PDB file of C-alpha atoms in Angstrom:
ATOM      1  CA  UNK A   1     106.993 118.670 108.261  1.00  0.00           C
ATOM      2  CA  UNK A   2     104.490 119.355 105.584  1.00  0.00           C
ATOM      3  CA  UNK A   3     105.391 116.503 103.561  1.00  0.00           C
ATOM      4  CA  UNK A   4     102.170 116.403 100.383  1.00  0.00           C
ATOM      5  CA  UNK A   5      99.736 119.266 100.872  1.00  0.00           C
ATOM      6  CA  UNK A   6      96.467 119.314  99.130  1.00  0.00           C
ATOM      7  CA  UNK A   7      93.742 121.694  98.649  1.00  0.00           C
ATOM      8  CA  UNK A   8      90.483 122.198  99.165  1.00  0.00           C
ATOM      9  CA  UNK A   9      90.022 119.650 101.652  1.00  0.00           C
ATOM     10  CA  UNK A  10      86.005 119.534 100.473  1.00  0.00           C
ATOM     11  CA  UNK A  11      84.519 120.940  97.518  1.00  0.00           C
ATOM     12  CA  UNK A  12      81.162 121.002  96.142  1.00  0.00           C
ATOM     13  CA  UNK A  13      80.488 121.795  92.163  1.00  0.00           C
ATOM     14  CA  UNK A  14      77.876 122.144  89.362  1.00  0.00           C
ATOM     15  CA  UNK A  15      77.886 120.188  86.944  1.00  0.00           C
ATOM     16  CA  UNK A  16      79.796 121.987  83.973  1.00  0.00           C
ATOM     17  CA  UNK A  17      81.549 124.048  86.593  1.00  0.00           C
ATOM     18  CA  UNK A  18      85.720 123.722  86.261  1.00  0.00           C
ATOM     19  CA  UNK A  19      88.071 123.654  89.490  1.00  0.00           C
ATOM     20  CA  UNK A  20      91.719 123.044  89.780  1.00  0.00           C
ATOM     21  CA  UNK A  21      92.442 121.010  92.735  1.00  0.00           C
ATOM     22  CA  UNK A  22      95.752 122.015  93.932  1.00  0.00           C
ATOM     23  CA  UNK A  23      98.647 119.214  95.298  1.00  0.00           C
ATOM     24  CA  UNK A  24     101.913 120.765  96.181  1.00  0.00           C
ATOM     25  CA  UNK A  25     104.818 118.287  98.163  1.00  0.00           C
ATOM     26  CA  UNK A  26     107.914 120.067  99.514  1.00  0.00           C
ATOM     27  CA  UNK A  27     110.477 116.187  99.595  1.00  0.00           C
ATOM     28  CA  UNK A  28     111.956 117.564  96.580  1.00  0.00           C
ATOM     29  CA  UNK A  29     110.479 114.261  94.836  1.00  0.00           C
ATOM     30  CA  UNK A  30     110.854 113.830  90.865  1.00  0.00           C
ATOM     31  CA  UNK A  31     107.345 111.580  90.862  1.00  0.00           C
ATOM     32  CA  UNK A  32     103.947 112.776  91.427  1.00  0.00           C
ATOM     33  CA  UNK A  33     100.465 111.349  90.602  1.00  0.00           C
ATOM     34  CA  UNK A  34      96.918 111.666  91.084  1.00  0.00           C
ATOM     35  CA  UNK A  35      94.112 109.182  92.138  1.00  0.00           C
ATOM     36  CA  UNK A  36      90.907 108.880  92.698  1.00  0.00           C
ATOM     37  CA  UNK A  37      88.864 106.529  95.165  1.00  0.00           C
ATOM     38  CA  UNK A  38      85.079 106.032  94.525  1.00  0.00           C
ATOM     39  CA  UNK A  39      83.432 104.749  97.828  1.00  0.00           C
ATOM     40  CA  UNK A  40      84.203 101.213  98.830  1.00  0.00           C
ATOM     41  CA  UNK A  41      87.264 100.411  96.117  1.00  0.00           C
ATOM     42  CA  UNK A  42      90.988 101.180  95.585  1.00  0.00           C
ATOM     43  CA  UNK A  43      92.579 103.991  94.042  1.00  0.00           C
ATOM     44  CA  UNK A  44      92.781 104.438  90.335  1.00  0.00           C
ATOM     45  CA  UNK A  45      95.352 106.541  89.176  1.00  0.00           C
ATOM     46  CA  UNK A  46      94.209 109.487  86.890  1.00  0.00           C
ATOM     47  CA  UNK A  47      97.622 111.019  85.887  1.00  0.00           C
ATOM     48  CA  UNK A  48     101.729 111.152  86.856  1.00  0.00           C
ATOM     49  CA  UNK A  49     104.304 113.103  86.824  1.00  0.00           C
ATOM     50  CA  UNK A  50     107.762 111.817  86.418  1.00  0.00           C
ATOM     51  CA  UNK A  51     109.529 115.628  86.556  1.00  0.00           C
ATOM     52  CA  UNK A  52     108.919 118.947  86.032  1.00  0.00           C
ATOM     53  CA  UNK A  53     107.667 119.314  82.579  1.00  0.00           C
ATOM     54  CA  UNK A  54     106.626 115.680  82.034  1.00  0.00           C
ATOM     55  CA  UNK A  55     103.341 114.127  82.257  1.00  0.00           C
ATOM     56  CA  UNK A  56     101.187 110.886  81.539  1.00  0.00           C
ATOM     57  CA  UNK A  57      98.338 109.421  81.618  1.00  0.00           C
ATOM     58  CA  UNK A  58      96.943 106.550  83.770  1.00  0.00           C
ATOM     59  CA  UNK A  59      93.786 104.466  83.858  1.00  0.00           C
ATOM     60  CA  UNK A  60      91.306 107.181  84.034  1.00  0.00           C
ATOM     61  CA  UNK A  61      92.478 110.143  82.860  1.00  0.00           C
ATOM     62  CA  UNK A  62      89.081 111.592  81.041  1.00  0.00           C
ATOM     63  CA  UNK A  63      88.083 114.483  81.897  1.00  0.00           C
ATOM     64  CA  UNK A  64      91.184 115.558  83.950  1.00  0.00           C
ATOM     65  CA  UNK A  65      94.027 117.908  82.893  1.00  0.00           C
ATOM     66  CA  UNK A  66      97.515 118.125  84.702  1.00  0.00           C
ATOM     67  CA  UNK A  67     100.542 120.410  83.884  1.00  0.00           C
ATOM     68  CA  UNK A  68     103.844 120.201  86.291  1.00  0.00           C
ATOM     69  CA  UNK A  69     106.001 123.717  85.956  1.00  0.00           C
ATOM     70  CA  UNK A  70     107.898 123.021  89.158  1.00  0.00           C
ATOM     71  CA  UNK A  71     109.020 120.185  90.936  1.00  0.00           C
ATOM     72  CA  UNK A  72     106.788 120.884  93.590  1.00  0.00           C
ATOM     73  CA  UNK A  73     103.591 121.440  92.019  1.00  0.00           C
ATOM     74  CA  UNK A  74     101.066 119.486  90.289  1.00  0.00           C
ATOM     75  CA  UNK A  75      97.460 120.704  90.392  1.00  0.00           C
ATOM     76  CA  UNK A  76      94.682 118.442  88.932  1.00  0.00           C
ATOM     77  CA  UNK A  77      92.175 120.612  86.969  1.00  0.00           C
ATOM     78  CA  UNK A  78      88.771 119.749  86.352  1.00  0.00           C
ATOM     79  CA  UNK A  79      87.334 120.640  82.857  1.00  0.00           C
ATOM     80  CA  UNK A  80      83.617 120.219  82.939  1.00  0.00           C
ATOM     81  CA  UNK A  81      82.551 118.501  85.734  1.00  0.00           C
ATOM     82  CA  UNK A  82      80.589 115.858  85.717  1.00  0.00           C
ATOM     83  CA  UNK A  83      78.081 113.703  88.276  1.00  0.00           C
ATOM     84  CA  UNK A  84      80.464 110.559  87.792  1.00  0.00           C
ATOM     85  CA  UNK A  85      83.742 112.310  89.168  1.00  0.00           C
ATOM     86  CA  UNK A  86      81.996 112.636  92.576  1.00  0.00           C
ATOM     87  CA  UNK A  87      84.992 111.138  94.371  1.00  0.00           C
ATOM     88  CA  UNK A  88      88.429 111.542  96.745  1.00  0.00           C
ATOM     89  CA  UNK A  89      91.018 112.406  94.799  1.00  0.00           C
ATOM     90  CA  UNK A  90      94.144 111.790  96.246  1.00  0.00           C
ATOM     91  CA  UNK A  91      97.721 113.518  95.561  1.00  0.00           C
ATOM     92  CA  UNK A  92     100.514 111.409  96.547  1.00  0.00           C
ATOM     93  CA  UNK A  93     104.473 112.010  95.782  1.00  0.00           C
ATOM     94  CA  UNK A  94     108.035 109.617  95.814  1.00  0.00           C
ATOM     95  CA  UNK A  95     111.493 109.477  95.224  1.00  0.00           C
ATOM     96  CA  UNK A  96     112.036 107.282  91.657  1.00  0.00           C
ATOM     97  CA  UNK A  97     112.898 103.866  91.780  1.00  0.00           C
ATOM     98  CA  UNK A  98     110.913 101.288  92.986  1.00  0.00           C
ATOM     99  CA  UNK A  99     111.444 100.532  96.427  1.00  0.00           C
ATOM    100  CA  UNK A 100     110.362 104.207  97.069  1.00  0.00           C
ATOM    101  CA  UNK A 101     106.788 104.420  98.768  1.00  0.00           C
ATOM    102  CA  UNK A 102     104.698 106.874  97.864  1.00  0.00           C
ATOM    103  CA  UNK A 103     103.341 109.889 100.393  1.00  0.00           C
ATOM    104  CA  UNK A 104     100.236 110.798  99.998  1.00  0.00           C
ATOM    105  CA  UNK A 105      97.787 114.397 100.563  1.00  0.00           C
ATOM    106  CA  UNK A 106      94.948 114.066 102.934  1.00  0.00           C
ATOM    107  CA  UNK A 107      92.869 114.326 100.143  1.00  0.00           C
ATOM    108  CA  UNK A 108      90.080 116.208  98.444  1.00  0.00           C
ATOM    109  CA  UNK A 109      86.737 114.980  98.900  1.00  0.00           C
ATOM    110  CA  UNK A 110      84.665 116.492  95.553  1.00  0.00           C
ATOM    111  CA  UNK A 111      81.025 116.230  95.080  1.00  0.00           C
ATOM    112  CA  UNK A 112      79.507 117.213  91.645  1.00  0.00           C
ATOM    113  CA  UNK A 113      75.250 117.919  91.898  1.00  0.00           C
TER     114      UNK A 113
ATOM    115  CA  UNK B   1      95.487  89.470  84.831  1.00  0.00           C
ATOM    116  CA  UNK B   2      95.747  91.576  88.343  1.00  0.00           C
ATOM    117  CA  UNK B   3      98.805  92.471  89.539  1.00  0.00           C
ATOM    118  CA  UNK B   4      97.889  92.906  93.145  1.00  0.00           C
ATOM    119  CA  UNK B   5      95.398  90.758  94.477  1.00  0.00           C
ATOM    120  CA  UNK B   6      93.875  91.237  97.749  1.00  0.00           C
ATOM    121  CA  UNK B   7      91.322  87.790  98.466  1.00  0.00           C
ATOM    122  CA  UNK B   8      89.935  89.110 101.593  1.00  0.00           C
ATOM    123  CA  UNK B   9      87.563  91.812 101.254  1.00  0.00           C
ATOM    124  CA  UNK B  10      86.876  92.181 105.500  1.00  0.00           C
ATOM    125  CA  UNK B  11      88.430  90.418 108.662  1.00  0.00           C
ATOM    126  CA  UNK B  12      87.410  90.130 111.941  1.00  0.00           C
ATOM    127  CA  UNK B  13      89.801  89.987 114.628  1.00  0.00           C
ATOM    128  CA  UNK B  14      89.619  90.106 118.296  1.00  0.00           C
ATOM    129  CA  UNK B  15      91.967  92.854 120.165  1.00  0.00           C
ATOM    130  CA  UNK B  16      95.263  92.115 121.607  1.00  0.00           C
ATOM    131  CA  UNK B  17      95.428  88.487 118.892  1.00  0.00           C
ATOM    132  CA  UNK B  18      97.771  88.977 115.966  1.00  0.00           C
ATOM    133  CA  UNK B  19      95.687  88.797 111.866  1.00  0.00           C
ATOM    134  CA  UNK B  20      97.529  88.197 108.616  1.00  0.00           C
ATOM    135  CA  UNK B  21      95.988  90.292 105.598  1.00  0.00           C
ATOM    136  CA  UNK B  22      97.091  88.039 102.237  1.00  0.00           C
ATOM    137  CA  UNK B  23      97.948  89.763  99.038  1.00  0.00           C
ATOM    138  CA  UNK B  24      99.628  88.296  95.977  1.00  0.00           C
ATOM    139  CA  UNK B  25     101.496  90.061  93.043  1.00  0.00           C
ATOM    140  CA  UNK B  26     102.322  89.226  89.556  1.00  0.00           C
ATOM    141  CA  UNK B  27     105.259  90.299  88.059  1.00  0.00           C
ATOM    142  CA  UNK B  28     108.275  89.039  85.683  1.00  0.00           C
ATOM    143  CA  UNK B  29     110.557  91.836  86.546  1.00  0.00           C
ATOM    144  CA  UNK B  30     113.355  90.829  89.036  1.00  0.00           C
ATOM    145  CA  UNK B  31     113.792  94.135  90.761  1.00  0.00           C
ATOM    146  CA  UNK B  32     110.258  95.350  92.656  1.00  0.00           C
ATOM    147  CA  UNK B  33     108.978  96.806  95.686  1.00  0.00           C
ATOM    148  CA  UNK B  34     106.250  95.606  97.651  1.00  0.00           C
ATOM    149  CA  UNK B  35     104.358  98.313  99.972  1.00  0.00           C
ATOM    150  CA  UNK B  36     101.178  98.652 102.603  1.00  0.00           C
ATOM    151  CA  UNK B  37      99.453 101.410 103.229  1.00  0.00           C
ATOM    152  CA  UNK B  38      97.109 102.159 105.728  1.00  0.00           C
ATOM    153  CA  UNK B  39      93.605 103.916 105.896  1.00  0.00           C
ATOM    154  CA  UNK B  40      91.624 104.380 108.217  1.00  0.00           C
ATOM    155  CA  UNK B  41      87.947 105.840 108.489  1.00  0.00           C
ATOM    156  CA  UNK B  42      89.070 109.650 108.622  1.00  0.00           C
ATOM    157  CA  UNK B  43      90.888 109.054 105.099  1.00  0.00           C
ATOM    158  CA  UNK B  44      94.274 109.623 104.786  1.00  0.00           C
ATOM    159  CA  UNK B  45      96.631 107.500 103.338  1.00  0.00           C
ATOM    160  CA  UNK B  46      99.779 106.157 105.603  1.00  0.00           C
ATOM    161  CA  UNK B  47     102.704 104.398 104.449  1.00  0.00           C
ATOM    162  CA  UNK B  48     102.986 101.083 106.813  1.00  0.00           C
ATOM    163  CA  UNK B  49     105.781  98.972 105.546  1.00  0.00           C
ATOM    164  CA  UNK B  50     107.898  98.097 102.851  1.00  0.00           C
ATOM    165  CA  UNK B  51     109.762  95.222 101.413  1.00  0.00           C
ATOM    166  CA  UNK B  52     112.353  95.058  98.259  1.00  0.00           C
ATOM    167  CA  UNK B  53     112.473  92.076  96.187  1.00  0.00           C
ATOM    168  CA  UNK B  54     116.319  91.258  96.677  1.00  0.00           C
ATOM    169  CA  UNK B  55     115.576  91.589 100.752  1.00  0.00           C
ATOM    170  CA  UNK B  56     116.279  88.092 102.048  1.00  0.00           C
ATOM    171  CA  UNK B  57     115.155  89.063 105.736  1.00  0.00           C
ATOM    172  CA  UNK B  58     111.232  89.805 106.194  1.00  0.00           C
ATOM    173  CA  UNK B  59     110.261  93.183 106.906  1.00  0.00           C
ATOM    174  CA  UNK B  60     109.667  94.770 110.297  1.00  0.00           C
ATOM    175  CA  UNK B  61     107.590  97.428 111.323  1.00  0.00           C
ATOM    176  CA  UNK B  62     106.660  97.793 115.202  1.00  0.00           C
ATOM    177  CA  UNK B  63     103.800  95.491 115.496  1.00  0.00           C
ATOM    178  CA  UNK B  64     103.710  95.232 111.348  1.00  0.00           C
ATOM    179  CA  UNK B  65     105.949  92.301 109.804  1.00  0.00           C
ATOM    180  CA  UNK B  66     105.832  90.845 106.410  1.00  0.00           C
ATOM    181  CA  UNK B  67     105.882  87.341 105.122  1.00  0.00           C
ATOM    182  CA  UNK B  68     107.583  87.333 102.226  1.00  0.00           C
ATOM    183  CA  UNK B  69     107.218  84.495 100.072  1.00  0.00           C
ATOM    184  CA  UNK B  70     108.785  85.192  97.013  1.00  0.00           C
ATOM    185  CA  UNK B  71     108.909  82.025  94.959  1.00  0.00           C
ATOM    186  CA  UNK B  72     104.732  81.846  95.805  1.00  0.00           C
ATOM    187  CA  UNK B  73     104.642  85.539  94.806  1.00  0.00           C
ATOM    188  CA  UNK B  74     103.045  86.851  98.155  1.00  0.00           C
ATOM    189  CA  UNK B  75     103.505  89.497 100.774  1.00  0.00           C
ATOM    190  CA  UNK B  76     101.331  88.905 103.834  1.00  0.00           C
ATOM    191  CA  UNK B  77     101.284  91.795 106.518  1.00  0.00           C
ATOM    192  CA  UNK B  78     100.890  90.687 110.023  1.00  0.00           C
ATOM    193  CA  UNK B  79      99.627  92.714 112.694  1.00  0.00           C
ATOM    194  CA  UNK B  80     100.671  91.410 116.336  1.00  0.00           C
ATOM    195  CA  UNK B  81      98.771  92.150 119.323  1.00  0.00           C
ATOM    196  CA  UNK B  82      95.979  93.709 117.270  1.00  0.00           C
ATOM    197  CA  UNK B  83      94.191  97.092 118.876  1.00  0.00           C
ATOM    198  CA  UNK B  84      91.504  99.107 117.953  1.00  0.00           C
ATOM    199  CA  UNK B  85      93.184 101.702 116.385  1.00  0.00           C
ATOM    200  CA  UNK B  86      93.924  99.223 113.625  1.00  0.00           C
ATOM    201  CA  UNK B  87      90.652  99.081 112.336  1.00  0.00           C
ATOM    202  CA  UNK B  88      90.872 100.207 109.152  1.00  0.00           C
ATOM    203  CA  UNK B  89      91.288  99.362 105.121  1.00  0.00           C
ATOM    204  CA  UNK B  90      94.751  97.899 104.330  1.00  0.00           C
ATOM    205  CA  UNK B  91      96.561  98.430 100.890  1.00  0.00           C
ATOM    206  CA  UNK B  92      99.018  96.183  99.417  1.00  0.00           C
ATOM    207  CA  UNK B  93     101.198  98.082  96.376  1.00  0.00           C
ATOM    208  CA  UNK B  94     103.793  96.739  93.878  1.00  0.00           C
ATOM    209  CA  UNK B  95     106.021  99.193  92.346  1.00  0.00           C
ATOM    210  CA  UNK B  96     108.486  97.197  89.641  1.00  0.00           C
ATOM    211  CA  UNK B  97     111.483  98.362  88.625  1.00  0.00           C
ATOM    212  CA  UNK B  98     111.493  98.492  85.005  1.00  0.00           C
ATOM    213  CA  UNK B  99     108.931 100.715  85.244  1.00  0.00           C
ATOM    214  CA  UNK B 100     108.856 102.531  88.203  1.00  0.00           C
ATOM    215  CA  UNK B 101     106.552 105.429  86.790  1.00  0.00           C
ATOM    216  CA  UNK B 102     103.429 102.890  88.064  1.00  0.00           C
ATOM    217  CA  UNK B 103     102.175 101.649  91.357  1.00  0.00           C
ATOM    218  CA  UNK B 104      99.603  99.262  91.581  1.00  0.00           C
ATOM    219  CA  UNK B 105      97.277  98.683  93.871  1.00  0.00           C
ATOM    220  CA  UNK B 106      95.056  96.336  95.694  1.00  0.00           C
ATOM    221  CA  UNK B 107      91.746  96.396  96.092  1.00  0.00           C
ATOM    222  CA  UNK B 108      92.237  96.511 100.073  1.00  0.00           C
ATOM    223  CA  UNK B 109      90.538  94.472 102.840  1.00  0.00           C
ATOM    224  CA  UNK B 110      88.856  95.459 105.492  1.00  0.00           C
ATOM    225  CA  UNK B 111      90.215  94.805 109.068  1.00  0.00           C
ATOM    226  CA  UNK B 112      87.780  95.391 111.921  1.00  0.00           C
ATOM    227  CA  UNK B 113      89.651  94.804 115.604  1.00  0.00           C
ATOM    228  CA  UNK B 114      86.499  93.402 118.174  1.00  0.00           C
ATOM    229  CA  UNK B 115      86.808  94.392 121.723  1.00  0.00           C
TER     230      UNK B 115
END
């Protein structure tokens, strides 16, 4: 009952240091996307996934790179890291079509010094 | 212009009494879905309710309905018989049908449950 599985839990970086934060979701589900929540406000959504071999960008996707080789993987990579992507970044997959919810990780709480 | 909009940053309401959280949606596509979500203070992120835009019943969770108004463009979630475990940030989501690939979010309120 794993459902969307994301790792590290907590992570602390350098600034300049790169990570890959990994997401993987075993529902078999074509969509997948990325967020991030900053303390007191909603999610913004970094980058998606509509299938294996297909991304896009969302509102906020400097900074971040995503690849998706299988359906069940999407890891969220890091390039440089900066002070202002001190956030949660949350993982979160769904069926297609729009009155599919989506299921999100647990989430990955990343602070950059 | 917003497509979800959430008016009520925090709410205060005493355990066991029911609380309505408001949250409007703009959209000209006839075919959407309308989600909560749930989080509390440890984080995580849990799928509450859900209602489809061709549903003419409102949508029941448990404790969690919906009132759908669909000609005013709203989805309120009411919580019955309120408890503590409910305190916590609420999410309205819209996900439309011609283009599924985005979900849009709220900016959440805040719903603290008084003993």
């Amino acid at each position: 009952n794993a459902g969307v599985t994301q790792t590290p839990k907590f992570q602390v970086l350098k600034t300049g240091q790169s990570m890959t934060l990994q997401c993987a979701q075993d529902m078999n589900h074509e969509y997948m996307s990325w967020y991030r929540q900053d303390p007191g406000m909603g999610l913004r959504l970094i980058h998606y996934s509509v299938g294996a071999g297909i991304t896009d960008q969302g509102e906020v996707p400097n900074g971040y790179n995503v690849s998706r080789s299988t359906t069940e993987d999407f890891p969220l990579r890091l390039l440089s890291a900066a002070p202002s992507q001190t956030s949660v970044y949350f993982c979160a997959s769904s069926g297609t079509g729009y009155d599919q919810p989506q299921h999100f990780g647990d989430g990955t709480r990343l602070s950059i010094l | 212009a917003q497509k979800i909009t959430q008016t009520q940053p925090g709410m205060f309401v005493q355990e066991k009494e029911a609380v309505t959280l408001d949250c409007t949606y703009d959209t000209s596509d006839q075919s959407y879905g309308l989600f909560w979500y749930k989080q509390p203070s440890s984080g995580e992120m849990i799928f509450l309710i859900y209602q489809g835009s061709y549903d003419e019943q409102n949508a029941t969770e448990g404790r969690y309905s919906l009132n759908f108004q669909k000609a005013r463009k709203s989805t309120n979630l009411v919580i019955s018989a309120s408890q503590l475990g409910d305190s916590a940030m609420y999410f309205c989501a819209m996900r439309e049908g011609y283009n599924f690939n985005k979900f849009y979010f709220g900016s959440g309120t805040k719903l603290n449950v008084k003993p």
